[in-house]
mmCIF file of C-alpha atoms in Angstrom:
data_model
loop_
_atom_site.group_PDB
_atom_site.id
_atom_site.type_symbol
_atom_site.label_atom_id
_atom_site.label_comp_id
_atom_site.label_asym_id
_atom_site.label_seq_id
_atom_site.Cartn_x
_atom_site.Cartn_y
_atom_site.Cartn_z
ATOM 1 C CA MET A 1335 17.472 -9.276 -3.005
ATOM 2 C CA VAL A 1336 15.706 -12.089 -1.231
ATOM 3 C CA PHE A 1337 12.713 -11.300 0.957
ATOM 4 C CA LEU A 1338 10.510 -13.248 3.280
ATOM 5 C CA VAL A 1339 6.910 -12.383 2.363
ATOM 6 C CA GLU A 1340 4.166 -12.973 4.903
ATOM 7 C CA LYS A 1341 0.439 -12.524 4.367
ATOM 8 C CA VAL A 1342 -1.010 -11.585 7.724
ATOM 9 C CA ASP A 1343 -4.173 -10.206 9.265
ATOM 10 C CA TRP A 1344 -4.518 -7.411 11.788
ATOM 11 C CA SER A 1345 -5.334 -9.668 14.740
ATOM 12 C CA SER A 1346 -2.166 -11.732 14.354
ATOM 13 C CA ALA A 1347 0.317 -9.032 13.338
ATOM 14 C CA SER A 1348 -1.008 -5.636 14.417
ATOM 15 C CA GLN A 1349 1.992 -4.850 16.631
ATOM 16 C CA ARG A 1350 4.464 -5.452 13.779
ATOM 17 C CA LEU A 1351 2.320 -3.507 11.303
ATOM 18 C CA ILE A 1352 1.857 -0.583 13.677
ATOM 19 C CA GLU A 1353 5.569 -0.418 14.441
ATOM 20 C CA LEU A 1354 6.565 -0.299 10.775
ATOM 21 C CA ARG A 1355 3.862 2.160 9.719
ATOM 22 C CA GLU A 1356 4.610 4.420 12.677
ATOM 23 C CA LYS A 1357 8.286 4.560 11.670
ATOM 24 C CA VAL A 1358 7.493 5.480 8.087
ATOM 25 C CA PHE A 1359 4.315 7.524 8.211
ATOM 26 C CA ILE A 1360 4.069 9.061 11.665
ATOM 27 C CA LEU A 1361 7.719 9.659 12.545
ATOM 28 C CA GLU A 1362 9.259 10.175 9.097
ATOM 29 C CA TRP A 1363 6.416 11.704 7.083
ATOM 30 C CA GLN A 1364 4.634 13.380 10.032
ATOM 31 C CA VAL A 1365 1.219 11.892 9.180
ATOM 32 C CA PRO A 1366 -1.129 12.345 12.154
ATOM 33 C CA ARG A 1367 -1.643 9.003 13.929
ATOM 34 C CA GLU A 1368 -5.433 9.328 13.674
ATOM 35 C CA CYS A 1369 -5.123 9.433 9.862
ATOM 36 C CA GLU A 1370 -2.882 6.380 9.611
ATOM 37 C CA PHE A 1371 -4.895 3.619 11.261
ATOM 38 C CA ASP A 1372 -8.541 2.911 10.463
ATOM 39 C CA GLU A 1373 -11.269 0.289 10.587
ATOM 40 C CA LEU A 1374 -10.167 -1.125 7.217
ATOM 41 C CA ASP A 1375 -7.018 -2.471 8.869
ATOM 42 C CA ARG A 1376 -9.051 -5.115 10.715
ATOM 43 C CA GLN A 1377 -10.667 -6.379 7.503
ATOM 44 C CA ALA A 1378 -7.749 -6.126 5.078
ATOM 45 C CA VAL A 1379 -5.067 -8.630 4.203
ATOM 46 C CA HIS A 1380 -1.629 -7.221 4.964
ATOM 47 C CA ILE A 1381 1.789 -8.255 3.779
ATOM 48 C CA ILE A 1382 5.080 -7.852 5.554
ATOM 49 C CA LEU A 1383 8.381 -8.087 3.716
ATOM 50 C CA SER A 1384 11.413 -8.929 5.833
ATOM 51 C CA ASN A 1385 15.076 -8.823 4.899
ATOM 52 C CA GLN A 1386 17.527 -11.711 5.265
ATOM 53 C CA LYS A 1387 18.064 -10.779 8.928
ATOM 54 C CA GLY A 1388 14.331 -11.148 9.598
ATOM 55 C CA GLU A 1389 13.760 -7.404 10.042
ATOM 56 C CA ALA A 1390 10.440 -6.067 8.745
ATOM 57 C CA ILE A 1391 11.272 -3.638 5.939
ATOM 58 C CA ALA A 1392 7.935 -3.051 4.187
ATOM 59 C CA THR A 1393 4.214 -3.513 4.506
ATOM 60 C CA ALA A 1394 1.047 -2.803 2.529
ATOM 61 C CA ARG A 1395 -2.589 -3.816 2.660
ATOM 62 C CA LEU A 1396 -5.343 -4.919 0.299
ATOM 63 C CA THR A 1397 -8.892 -4.126 1.364
ATOM 64 C CA GLN A 1398 -11.831 -6.379 0.614
ATOM 65 C CA ASP A 1399 -12.918 -4.038 -2.175
ATOM 66 C CA GLY A 1400 -9.518 -4.190 -3.906
ATOM 67 C CA GLU A 1401 -7.781 -1.036 -2.699
ATOM 68 C CA ILE A 1402 -4.030 -1.325 -2.214
ATOM 69 C CA GLY A 1403 -2.738 1.120 0.338
ATOM 70 C CA ARG A 1404 -0.708 1.890 3.422
ATOM 71 C CA VAL A 1405 2.452 1.049 1.494
ATOM 72 C CA ALA A 1406 5.200 1.682 4.061
ATOM 73 C CA ILE A 1407 8.822 0.961 3.205
ATOM 74 C CA ARG A 1408 11.764 1.700 5.465
ATOM 75 C CA ILE A 1409 14.498 4.070 4.307
ATOM 76 C CA GLY A 1410 17.197 2.150 2.456
ATOM 77 C CA TYR A 1411 14.723 -0.292 0.918
ATOM 78 C CA ARG A 1412 12.681 2.059 -1.282
ATOM 79 C CA ASN A 1413 13.543 0.642 -4.647
ATOM 80 C CA LEU A 1414 11.675 -0.777 -7.604
ATOM 81 C CA THR A 1415 12.370 -4.385 -6.577
ATOM 82 C CA VAL A 1416 10.601 -3.934 -3.245
ATOM 83 C CA TYR A 1417 7.660 -2.059 -4.767
ATOM 84 C CA LYS A 1418 7.221 -4.685 -7.499
ATOM 85 C CA LYS A 1419 7.243 -7.469 -4.911
ATOM 86 C CA ILE A 1420 4.615 -5.743 -2.771
ATOM 87 C CA PHE A 1421 2.282 -5.104 -5.690
ATOM 88 C CA SER A 1422 2.741 -8.532 -7.275
ATOM 89 C CA VAL A 1423 1.875 -10.316 -4.025
ATOM 90 C CA LEU A 1424 -1.218 -8.188 -3.396
ATOM 91 C CA VAL A 1425 -2.455 -8.369 -6.993
ATOM 92 C CA GLU A 1426 -2.029 -12.148 -6.981
ATOM 93 C CA HIS A 1427 -3.988 -12.347 -3.722
ATOM 94 C CA ALA A 1428 -6.729 -10.226 -5.326
ATOM 95 C CA ARG A 1429 -6.874 -12.580 -8.328
ATOM 96 C CA GLN A 1430 -7.129 -15.625 -6.059
ATOM 97 C CA ASN A 1431 -10.028 -13.966 -4.258
ATOM 98 C CA ASN A 1432 -11.908 -12.934 -7.407
ATOM 99 C CA ILE A 1433 -11.365 -9.213 -6.933
ATOM 100 C CA GLN A 1434 -11.969 -7.751 -10.387
ATOM 101 C CA ARG A 1435 -10.681 -4.182 -9.911
ATOM 102 C CA ILE A 1436 -7.627 -2.793 -8.164
ATOM 103 C CA ALA A 1437 -7.799 0.677 -6.633
ATOM 104 C CA LEU A 1438 -5.260 2.956 -5.033
ATOM 105 C CA SER A 1439 -5.176 6.394 -3.497
ATOM 106 C CA CYS A 1440 -2.739 8.767 -5.166
ATOM 107 C CA ASN A 1441 -1.796 12.404 -4.814
ATOM 108 C CA ILE A 1442 -3.849 14.687 -7.074
ATOM 109 C CA ALA A 1443 -0.659 15.649 -8.931
ATOM 110 C CA SER A 1444 -0.293 12.104 -10.275
ATOM 111 C CA VAL A 1445 -3.861 11.593 -11.572
ATOM 112 C CA ASP A 1446 -2.844 12.263 -15.195
ATOM 113 C CA HIS A 1447 0.069 9.828 -14.924
ATOM 114 C CA HIS A 1448 -2.173 7.082 -13.543
ATOM 115 C CA THR A 1449 -4.797 7.812 -16.207
ATOM 116 C CA ARG A 1450 -2.143 7.138 -18.870
ATOM 117 C CA LEU A 1451 -1.476 3.792 -17.133
ATOM 118 C CA GLY A 1452 -5.146 2.828 -17.543
ATOM 119 C CA PHE A 1453 -6.494 3.860 -14.134
ATOM 120 C CA ARG A 1454 -9.685 5.903 -13.886
ATOM 121 C CA PRO A 1455 -10.779 8.265 -11.085
ATOM 122 C CA THR A 1456 -13.322 6.742 -8.726
ATOM 123 C CA GLY A 1457 -15.430 9.138 -6.685
ATOM 124 C CA GLN A 1458 -14.503 12.646 -5.671
ATOM 125 C CA ALA A 1459 -11.070 13.922 -4.705
ATOM 126 C CA PHE A 1460 -10.600 14.216 -0.951
ATOM 127 C CA MET A 1461 -8.179 15.483 1.670
ATOM 128 C CA GLU A 1462 -6.203 13.035 3.798
ATOM 129 C CA ALA A 1463 -3.640 14.226 6.335
ATOM 130 C CA GLY A 1464 -3.564 17.599 4.593
ATOM 131 C CA VAL A 1465 -2.890 16.127 1.128
ATOM 132 C CA ALA A 1466 -5.341 16.233 -1.806
ATOM 133 C CA ARG A 1467 -5.883 12.669 -3.004
ATOM 134 C CA GLN A 1468 -7.899 10.713 -5.568
ATOM 135 C CA ILE A 1469 -8.922 7.063 -5.649
ATOM 136 C CA MET A 1470 -7.946 5.553 -9.004
ATOM 137 C CA SER A 1471 -8.973 2.085 -10.188
ATOM 138 C CA CYS A 1472 -8.489 -0.270 -13.094
ATOM 139 C CA PRO A 1473 -9.468 -3.814 -14.059
ATOM 140 C CA ILE A 1474 -7.078 -6.275 -12.453
ATOM 141 C CA GLY A 1475 -6.026 -7.608 -15.863
ATOM 142 C CA ARG A 1476 -4.755 -4.148 -16.865
ATOM 143 C CA PHE A 1477 -2.982 -3.313 -13.610
ATOM 144 C CA LYS A 1478 0.451 -1.740 -14.067
ATOM 145 C CA LEU A 1479 2.867 -0.576 -11.428
ATOM 146 C CA PRO A 1480 1.651 2.857 -10.323
ATOM 147 C CA ASP A 1481 3.779 5.905 -9.597
ATOM 148 C CA VAL A 1482 5.074 4.602 -6.293
ATOM 149 C CA THR A 1483 6.314 8.030 -5.239
ATOM 150 C CA GLN A 1484 2.709 9.259 -5.044
ATOM 151 C CA LEU A 1485 1.115 6.534 -2.922
ATOM 152 C CA HIS A 1486 0.260 5.947 0.726
#
């Protein structure tokens, strides 16, 4: 698969980002809108992956403190190739910007799995949109593809 990868910011691409995240999180997964969009969107770098027809198929963001999140992929494109592309682009951006640790928010059920990958819990577990979650982090040099089924 060939993808067009764009690094964008909220001010230039918010409409495209909102549209894609609404399709995946709000309509498909029933995440409350107020839980999906936050102040970190304005400060984060976002990526948009488009297919060969130019249709946006996936997005994710990297916050200034190194947290990868809001990974939204349209049905039909949720495969390892797409996830690897998203994470490789964001991790490379983090390296270029001297971010030393990568963090992600995972479901509580996958904490042990991520611990085996070298991630460590950061802070207390918390509830988000009715789901128990934990921030996990690791040094950027040890980052491995997380359990993509447990992310948001």
